[in-house]
Short mmCIF file of C-alpha atoms in Angstrom, two decimals:
data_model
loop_
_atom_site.label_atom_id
_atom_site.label_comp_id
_atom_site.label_asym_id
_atom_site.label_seq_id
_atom_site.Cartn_x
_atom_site.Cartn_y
_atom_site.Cartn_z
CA UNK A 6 18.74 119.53 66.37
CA UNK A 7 21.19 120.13 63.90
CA UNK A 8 24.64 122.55 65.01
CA UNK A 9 25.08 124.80 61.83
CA UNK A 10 28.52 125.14 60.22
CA UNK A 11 29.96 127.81 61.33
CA UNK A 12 33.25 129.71 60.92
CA UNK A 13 34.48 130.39 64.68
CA UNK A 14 36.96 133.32 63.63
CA UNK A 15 34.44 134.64 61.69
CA UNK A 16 32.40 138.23 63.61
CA UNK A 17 29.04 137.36 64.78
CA UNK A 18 29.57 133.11 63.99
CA UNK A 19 28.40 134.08 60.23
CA UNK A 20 28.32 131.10 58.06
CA UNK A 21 31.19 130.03 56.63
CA UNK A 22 31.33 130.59 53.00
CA UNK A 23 31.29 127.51 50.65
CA UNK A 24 33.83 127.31 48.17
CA UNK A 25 33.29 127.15 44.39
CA UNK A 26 32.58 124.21 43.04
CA UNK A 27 34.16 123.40 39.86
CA UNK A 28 31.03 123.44 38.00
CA UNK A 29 30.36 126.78 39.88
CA UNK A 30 33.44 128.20 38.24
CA UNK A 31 32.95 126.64 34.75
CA UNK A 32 29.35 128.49 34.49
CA UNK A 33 31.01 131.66 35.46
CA UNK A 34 33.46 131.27 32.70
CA UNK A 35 30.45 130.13 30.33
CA UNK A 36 28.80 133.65 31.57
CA UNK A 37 31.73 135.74 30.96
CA UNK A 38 32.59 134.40 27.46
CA UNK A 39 31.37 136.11 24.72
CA UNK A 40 30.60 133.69 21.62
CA UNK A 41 31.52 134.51 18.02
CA UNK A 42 28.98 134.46 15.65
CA UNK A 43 30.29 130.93 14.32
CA UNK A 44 29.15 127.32 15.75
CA UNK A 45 31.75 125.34 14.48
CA UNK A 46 34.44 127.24 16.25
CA UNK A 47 36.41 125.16 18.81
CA UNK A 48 34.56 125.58 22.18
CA UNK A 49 35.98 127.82 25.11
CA UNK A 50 34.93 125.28 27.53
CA UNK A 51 36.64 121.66 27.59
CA UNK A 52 34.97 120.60 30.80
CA UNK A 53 31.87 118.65 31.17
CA UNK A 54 30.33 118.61 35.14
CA UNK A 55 32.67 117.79 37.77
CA UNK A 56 34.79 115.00 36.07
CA UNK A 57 34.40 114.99 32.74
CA UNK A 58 36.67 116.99 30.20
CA UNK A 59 38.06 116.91 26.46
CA UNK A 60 41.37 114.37 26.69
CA UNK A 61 43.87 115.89 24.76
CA UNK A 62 45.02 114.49 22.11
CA UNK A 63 48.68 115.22 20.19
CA UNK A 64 47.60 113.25 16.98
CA UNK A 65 44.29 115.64 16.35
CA UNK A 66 43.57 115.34 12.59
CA UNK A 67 43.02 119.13 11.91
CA UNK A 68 42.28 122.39 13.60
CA UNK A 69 39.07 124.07 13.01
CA UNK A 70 39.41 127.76 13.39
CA UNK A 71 36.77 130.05 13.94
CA UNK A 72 35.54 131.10 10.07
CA UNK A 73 34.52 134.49 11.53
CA UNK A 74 38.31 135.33 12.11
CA UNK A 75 39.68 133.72 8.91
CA UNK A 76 41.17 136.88 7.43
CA UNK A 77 43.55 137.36 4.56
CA UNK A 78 47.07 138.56 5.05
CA UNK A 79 50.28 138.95 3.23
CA UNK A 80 53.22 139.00 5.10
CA UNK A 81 55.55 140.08 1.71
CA UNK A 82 53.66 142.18 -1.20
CA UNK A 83 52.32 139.15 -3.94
CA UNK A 84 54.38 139.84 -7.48
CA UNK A 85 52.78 136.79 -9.33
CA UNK A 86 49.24 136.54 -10.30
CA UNK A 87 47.60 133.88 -12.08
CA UNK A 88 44.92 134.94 -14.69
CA UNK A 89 42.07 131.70 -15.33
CA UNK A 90 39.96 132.97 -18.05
CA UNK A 91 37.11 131.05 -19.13
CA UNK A 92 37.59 129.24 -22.69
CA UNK A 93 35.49 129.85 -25.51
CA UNK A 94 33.70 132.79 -24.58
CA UNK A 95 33.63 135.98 -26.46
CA UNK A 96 32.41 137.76 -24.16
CA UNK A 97 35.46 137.29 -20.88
CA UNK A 98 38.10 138.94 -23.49
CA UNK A 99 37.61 142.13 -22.84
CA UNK A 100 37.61 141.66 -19.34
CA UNK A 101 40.56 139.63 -19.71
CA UNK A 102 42.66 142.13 -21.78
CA UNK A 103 41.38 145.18 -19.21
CA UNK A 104 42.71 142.99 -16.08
CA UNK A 105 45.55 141.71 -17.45
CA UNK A 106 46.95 145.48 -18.64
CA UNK A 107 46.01 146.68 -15.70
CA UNK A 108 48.31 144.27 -13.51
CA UNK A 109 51.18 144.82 -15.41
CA UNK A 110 50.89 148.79 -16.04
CA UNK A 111 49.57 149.51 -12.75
CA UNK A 112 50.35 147.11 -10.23
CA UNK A 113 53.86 146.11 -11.95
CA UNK A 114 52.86 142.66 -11.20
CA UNK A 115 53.95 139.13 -13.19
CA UNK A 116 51.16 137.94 -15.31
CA UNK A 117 50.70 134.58 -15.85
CA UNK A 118 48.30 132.78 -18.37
CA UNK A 119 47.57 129.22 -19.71
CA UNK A 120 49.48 129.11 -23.36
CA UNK A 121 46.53 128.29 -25.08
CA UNK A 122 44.93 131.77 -23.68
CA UNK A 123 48.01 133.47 -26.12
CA UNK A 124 46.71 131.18 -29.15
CA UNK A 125 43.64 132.63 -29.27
CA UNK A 126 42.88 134.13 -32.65
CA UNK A 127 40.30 136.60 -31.20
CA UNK A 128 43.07 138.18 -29.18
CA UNK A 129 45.92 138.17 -31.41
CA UNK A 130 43.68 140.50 -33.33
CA UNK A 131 42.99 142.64 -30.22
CA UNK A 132 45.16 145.99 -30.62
CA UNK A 133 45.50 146.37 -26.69
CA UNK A 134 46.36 142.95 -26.20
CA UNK A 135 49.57 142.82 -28.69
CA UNK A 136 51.04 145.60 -26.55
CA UNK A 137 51.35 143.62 -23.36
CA UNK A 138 51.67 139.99 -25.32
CA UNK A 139 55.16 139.71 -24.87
CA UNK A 140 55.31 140.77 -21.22
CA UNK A 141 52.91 137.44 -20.42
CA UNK A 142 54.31 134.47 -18.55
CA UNK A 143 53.09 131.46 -19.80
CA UNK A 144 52.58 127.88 -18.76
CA UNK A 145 50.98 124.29 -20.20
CA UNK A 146 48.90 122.45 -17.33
CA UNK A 147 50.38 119.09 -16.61
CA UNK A 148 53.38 120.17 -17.84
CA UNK A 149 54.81 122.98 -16.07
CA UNK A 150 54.83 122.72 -12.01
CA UNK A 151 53.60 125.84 -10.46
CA UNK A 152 54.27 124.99 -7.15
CA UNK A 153 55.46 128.29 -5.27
CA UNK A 154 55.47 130.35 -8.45
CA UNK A 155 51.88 132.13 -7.99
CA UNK A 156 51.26 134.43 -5.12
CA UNK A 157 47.58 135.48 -5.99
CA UNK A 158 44.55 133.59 -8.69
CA UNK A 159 42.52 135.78 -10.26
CA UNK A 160 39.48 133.87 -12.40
CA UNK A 161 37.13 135.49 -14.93
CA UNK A 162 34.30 133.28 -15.75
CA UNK A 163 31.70 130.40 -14.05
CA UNK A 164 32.69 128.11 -11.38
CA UNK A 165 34.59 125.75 -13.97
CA UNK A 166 37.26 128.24 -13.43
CA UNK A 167 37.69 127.74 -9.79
CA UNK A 168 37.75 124.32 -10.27
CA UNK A 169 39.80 124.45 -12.64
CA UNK A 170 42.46 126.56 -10.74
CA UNK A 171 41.67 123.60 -8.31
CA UNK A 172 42.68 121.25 -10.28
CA UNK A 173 46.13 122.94 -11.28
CA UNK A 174 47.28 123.48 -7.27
CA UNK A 175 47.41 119.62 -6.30
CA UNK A 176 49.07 120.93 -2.74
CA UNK A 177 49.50 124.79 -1.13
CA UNK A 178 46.90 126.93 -3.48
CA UNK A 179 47.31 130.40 -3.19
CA UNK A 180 44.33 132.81 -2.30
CA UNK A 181 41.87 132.87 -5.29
CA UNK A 182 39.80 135.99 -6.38
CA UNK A 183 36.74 134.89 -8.78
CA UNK A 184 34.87 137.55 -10.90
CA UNK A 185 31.67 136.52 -12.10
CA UNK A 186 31.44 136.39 -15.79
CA UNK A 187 30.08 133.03 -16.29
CA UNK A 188 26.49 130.90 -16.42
CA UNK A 189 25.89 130.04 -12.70
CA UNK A 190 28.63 131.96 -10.87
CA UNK A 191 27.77 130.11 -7.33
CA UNK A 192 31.53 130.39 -6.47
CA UNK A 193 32.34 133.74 -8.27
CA UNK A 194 30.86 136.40 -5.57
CA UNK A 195 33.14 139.39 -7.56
CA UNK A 196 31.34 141.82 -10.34
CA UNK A 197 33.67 142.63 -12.90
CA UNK A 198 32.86 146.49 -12.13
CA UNK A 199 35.32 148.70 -10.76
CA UNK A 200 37.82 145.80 -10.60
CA UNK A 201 40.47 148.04 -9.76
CA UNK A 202 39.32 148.87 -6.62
CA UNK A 203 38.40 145.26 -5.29
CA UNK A 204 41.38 144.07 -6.26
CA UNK A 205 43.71 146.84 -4.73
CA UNK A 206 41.73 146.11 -1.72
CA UNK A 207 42.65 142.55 -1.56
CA UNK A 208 46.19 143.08 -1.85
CA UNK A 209 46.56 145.41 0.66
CA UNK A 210 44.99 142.65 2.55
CA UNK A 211 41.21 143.99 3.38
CA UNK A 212 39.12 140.60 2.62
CA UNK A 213 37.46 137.58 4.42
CA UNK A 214 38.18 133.91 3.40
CA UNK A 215 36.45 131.09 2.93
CA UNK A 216 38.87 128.15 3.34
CA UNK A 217 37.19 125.50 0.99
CA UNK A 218 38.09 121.91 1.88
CA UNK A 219 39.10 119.69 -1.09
CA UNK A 220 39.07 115.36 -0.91
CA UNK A 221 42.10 113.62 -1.33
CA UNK A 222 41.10 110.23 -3.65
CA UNK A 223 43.06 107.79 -4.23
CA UNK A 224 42.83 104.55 -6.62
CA UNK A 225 43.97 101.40 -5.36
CA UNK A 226 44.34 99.06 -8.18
CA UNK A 227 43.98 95.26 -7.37
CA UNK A 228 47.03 94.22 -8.56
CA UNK A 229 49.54 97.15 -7.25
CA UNK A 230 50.37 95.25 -4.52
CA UNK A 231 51.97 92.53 -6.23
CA UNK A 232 53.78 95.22 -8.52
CA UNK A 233 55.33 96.81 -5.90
CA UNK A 234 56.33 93.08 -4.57
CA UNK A 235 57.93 92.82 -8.13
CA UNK A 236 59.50 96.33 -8.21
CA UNK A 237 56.99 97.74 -11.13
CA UNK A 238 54.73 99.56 -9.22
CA UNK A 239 53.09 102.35 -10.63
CA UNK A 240 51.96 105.57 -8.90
CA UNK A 241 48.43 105.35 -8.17
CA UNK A 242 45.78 108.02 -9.37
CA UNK A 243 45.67 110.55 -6.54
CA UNK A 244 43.88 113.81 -7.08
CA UNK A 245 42.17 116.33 -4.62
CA UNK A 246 38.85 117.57 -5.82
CA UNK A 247 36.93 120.67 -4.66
CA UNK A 248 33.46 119.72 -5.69
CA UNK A 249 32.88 116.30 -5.79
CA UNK A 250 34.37 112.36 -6.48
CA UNK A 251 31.69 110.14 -8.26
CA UNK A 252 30.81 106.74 -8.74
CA UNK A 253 28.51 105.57 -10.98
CA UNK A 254 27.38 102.59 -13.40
CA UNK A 255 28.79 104.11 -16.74
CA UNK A 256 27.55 102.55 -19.88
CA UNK A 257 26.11 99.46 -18.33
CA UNK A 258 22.83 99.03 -18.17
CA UNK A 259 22.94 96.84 -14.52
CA UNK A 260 22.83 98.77 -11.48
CA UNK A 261 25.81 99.75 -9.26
CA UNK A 262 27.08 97.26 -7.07
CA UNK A 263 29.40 99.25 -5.21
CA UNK A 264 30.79 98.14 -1.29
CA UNK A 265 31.28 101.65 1.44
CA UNK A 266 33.57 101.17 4.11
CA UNK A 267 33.97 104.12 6.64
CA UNK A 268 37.87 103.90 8.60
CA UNK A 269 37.37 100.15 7.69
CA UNK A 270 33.87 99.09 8.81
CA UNK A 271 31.38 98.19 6.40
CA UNK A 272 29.04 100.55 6.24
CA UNK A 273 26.72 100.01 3.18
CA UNK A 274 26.07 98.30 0.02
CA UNK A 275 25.07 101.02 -2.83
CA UNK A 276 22.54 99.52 -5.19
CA UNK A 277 21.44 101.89 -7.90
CA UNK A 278 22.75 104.44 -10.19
CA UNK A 279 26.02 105.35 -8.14
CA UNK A 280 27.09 107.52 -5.49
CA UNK A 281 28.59 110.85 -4.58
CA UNK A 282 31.40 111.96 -2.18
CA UNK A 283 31.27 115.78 -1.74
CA UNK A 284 32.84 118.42 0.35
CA UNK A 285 30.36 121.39 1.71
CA UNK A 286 31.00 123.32 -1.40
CA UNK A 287 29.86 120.10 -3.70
CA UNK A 288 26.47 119.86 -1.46
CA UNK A 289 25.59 122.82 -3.63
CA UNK A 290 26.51 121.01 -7.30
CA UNK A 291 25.82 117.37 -8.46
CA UNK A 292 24.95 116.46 -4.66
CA UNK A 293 22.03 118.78 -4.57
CA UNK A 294 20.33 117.57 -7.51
CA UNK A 295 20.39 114.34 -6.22
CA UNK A 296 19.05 115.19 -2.86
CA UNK A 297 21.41 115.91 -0.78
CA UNK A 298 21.02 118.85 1.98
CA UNK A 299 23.25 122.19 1.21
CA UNK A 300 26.17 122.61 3.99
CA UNK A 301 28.43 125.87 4.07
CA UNK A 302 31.42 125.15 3.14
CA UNK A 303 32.86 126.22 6.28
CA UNK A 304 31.46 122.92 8.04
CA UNK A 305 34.39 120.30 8.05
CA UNK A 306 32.07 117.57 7.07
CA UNK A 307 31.72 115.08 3.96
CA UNK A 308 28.78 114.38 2.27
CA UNK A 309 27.94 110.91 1.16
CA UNK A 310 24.66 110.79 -1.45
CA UNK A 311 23.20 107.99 -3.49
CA UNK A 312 22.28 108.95 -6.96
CA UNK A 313 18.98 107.07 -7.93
CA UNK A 314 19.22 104.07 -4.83
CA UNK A 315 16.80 101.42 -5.67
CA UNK A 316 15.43 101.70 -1.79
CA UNK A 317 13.06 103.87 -0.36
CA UNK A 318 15.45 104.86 2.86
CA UNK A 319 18.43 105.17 1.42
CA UNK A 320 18.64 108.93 2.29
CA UNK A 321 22.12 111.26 1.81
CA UNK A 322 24.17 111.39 4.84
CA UNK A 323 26.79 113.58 6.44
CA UNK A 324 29.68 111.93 8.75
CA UNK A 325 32.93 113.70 9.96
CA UNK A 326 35.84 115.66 8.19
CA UNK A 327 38.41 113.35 9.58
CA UNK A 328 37.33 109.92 8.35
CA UNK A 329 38.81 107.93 5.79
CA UNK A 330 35.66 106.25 3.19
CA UNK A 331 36.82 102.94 1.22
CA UNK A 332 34.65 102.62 -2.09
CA UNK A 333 34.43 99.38 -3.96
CA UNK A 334 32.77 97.42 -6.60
CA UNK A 335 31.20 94.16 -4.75
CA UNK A 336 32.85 91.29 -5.41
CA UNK A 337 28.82 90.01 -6.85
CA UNK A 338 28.42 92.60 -8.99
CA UNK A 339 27.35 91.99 -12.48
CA UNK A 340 29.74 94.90 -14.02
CA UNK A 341 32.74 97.41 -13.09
CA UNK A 342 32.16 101.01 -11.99
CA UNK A 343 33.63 104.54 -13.21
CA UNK A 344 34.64 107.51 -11.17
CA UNK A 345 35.78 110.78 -12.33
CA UNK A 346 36.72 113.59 -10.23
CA UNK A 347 35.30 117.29 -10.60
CA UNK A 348 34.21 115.92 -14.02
CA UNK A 349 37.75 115.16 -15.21
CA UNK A 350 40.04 112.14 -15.77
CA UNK A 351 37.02 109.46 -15.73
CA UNK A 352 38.44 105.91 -15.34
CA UNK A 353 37.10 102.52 -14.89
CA UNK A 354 37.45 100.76 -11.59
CA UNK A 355 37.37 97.04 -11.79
CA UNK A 356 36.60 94.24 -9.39
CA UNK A 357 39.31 94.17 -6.84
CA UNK A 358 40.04 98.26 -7.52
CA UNK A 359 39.22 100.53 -4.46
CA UNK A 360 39.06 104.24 -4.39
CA UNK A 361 40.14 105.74 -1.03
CA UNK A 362 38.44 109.29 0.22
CA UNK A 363 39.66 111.39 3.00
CA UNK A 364 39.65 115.49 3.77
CA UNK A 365 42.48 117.32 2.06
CA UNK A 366 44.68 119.06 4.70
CA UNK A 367 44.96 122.02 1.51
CA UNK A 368 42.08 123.94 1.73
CA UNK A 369 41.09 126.28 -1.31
CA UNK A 370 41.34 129.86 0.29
CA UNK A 371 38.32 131.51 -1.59
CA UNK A 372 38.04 135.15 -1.15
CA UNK A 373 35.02 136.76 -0.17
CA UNK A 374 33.18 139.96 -2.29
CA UNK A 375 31.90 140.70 1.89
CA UNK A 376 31.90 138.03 3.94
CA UNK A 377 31.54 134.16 4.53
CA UNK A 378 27.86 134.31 5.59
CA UNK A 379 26.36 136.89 3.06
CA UNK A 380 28.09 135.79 0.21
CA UNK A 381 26.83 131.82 0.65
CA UNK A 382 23.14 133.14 1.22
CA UNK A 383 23.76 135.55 -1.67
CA UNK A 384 24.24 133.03 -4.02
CA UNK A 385 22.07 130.56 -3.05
CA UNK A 386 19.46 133.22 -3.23
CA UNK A 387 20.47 134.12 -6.85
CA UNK A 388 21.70 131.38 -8.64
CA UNK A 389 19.61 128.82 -6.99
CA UNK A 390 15.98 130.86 -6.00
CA UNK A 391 16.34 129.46 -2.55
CA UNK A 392 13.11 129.44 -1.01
CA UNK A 393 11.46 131.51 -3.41
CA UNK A 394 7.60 131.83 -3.77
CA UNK A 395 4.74 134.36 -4.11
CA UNK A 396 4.23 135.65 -0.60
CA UNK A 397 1.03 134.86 0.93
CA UNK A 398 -2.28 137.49 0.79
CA UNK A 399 -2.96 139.38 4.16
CA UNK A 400 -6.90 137.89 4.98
CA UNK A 401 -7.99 141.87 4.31
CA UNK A 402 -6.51 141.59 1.04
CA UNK A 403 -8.50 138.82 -0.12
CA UNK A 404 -11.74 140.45 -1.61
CA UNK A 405 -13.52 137.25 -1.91
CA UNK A 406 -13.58 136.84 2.13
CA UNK A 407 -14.35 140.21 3.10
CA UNK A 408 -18.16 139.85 3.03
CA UNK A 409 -18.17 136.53 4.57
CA UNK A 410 -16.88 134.93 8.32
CA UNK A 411 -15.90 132.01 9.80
CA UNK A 412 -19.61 131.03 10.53
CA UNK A 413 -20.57 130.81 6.76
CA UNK A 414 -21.32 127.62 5.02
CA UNK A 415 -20.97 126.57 1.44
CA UNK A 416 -25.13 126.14 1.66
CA UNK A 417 -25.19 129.88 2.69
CA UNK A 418 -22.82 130.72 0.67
CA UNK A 419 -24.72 129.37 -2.38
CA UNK A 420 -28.03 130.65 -1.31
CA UNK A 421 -26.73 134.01 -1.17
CA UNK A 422 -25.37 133.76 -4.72
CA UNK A 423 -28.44 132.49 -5.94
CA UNK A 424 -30.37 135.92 -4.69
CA UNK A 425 -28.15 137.91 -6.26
CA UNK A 426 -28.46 136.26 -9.20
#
């Protein structure tokens, strides 16, 4: 027989009481913790059974907040606003002069516009505009730097307008407000009605964010080594793009030969038409036309998608936020690639060339019309009929089942048809 464990100090030789385990107190923590509605948040809990736990790391890559807590704050009032209207359309000036008028009357804010926005004959012929013409602060992309000179984008148009704000912010981009007045409008969750409210609202500071993740590419050339050996090295393309970086065949009629290295290991050999490199708000553009899955852009991932593979299994894939992907023609190729970045500045890379990938650690911070979830389930709904179809008949609905069960035969059936007749 056995003696029990028992506490002698203890009235009445009770049993002792057992201590809490560790993985006793790390379920009680688990049960007292009340998760946000997000999954990609950083978890409360950084210990795994009784030994195993998160090692913590200095050198971490990037911090994922929770996206249900990204909220936008100014901590001085914004003076500068950037106005993106979209070109070419007849339609956006209105808009354009009502906003613009409106900043500057109202809000006593700085305007600025592109320059060739102010040599548009439809609006030099526009009576309101003249009036507030000369108050306008101009600029000429890849010109002027307008690093730390904007405090707040607002874009009238299609999505080419957030890109294109994109394109002009190369580092810090301030927090961009996009009215839909465009084709698609998957980026642009604002209606153009009762501006003046939604924008008041949004700088007082009442709006959710969507921080967009951007890819930082960068063109090695084959022979910038040896330049920079002989002093004449020239800066390498290096652009961050919000939608996508693409490689593809070109003019040549051969398939794409192209070598994909993930932080240095050889992962693949791309056979076909070429191959995309999108961020979560791409998945949603060029990537899902060619198959690829849509991601919320929220997800720090990258997605990697073959256009037109000449194999069966080559499916899209999705690998980590933090990794660095090495794209290059193989050296057996029978001709040279070209890549072009949000569909801009298309170049040729040659044998020997490699374009480098990686996450951006400057985010596009995309305001929300409500919030991160609706407004990505909003548009896919709208712009791209997610998951639309006729809904299915209830079985008492169906008039050409009523009079007949489960037990009926097509012989029956026809017999019955026949007597009718």
């Amino acid at each position: 027989m056995v003696a029990e464990d028992r506490d002698s100090s203890s009235p009445g030789n009770s049993p002792r009481p057992l201590k809490k385990t560790v993985v006793g107190r790390v379920q009680e923590k688990i049960q007292n913790f009340r998760r946000t509605r997000s999954l990609n948040a950083p978890s409360p809990i950084q210990q795994f059974g009784p030994c195993g736990r998160i090692m913590k790391n200095s050198a971490m890559v990037m911090t994922i907040q929770d996206p249900a807590s990204q909220r936008l704050t100014w901590y001085k009032p914004p003076l500068t606003v950037l106005v993106i209207k979209k070109v070419r359309d007849v339609s956006v000036l209105s808009p354009f002069v009502q906003l613009v008028r409106w900043l500057i009357e109202e809000k006593h804010m700085v305007v600025f516009v592109e320059a060739a926005v102010m040599e548009d004959p439809l609006l030099e012929n526009n009576s309101s505009f003249k009036t507030i013409k000369d108050k306008l602060m101009t600029f000429r992309d890849g010109k002027d730097d307008l690093t730390d000179r904007i405090d707040f984008i607002v874009c009238l148009g299609g999505d080419g307008t957030l890109l294109y704000a994109s394109l002009l912010f190369q580092q810090s981009v301030p927090p961009v407000m996009a009215f839909h007045l465009g084709s698609l409008g998957f980026l642009t969750p604002f209606e153009f009605d009762n501006f003046q409210e939604q924008v008041t609202n949004v700088l007082e500071g009442h709006a959710a964010l969507t921080l967009r993740s951007r890819l930082r590419c960068i063109i090695m050339r084959k022979n910038q080594e040896k330049e920079k050996e002989g002093g004449k090295s020239k800066t390498p393309t290096n652009l961050l793009v919000l939608n996508e970086v693409v490689v593809d065949r070109g003019p040549s009629p051969y398939l794409s030969n192209i070598d994909l290295f993930l932080d240095g290991k050889h992962i693949t050999s791309v056979q076909g038409d070429g191959l995309i490199v999108s961020t979560p708000t791409g998945s949603t553009a060029y990537a899902v036309a060619a198959g690829a899955s849509m991601i919320h852009p929220s997800v720090p991932a990258i997605m990697v998608t073959p256009i037109c593979p000449h194999s069966l299994s080559f499916r899209p894939i999705v690998v980590p936020a933090g990794v660095e992907l090495k794209i290059s023609v193989s050296p057996d190729s029978r001709n040279t690639s070209w890549v072009s970045f949000d569909g801009r500045n298309r170049q040729e890379l040659f044998h020997g060339d490699s374009l480098r990938v990686t996450t951006s650690v400057y985010p596009v911070p995309s305001i929300c019309a409500q919030d991160q979830i609706s407004d990505w389930f909003d548009s896919l709904a709208e712009c791209l009929h997610w998951n639309v179809r006729k809904k299915q008949k209830h079985l008492d609905e169906l008039s050409d089942l009523t009079h007949s069960s489960s037990n009926d035969t097509l012989d029956s059936l026809e017999q019955s048809e026949q007597l009718d007749a």
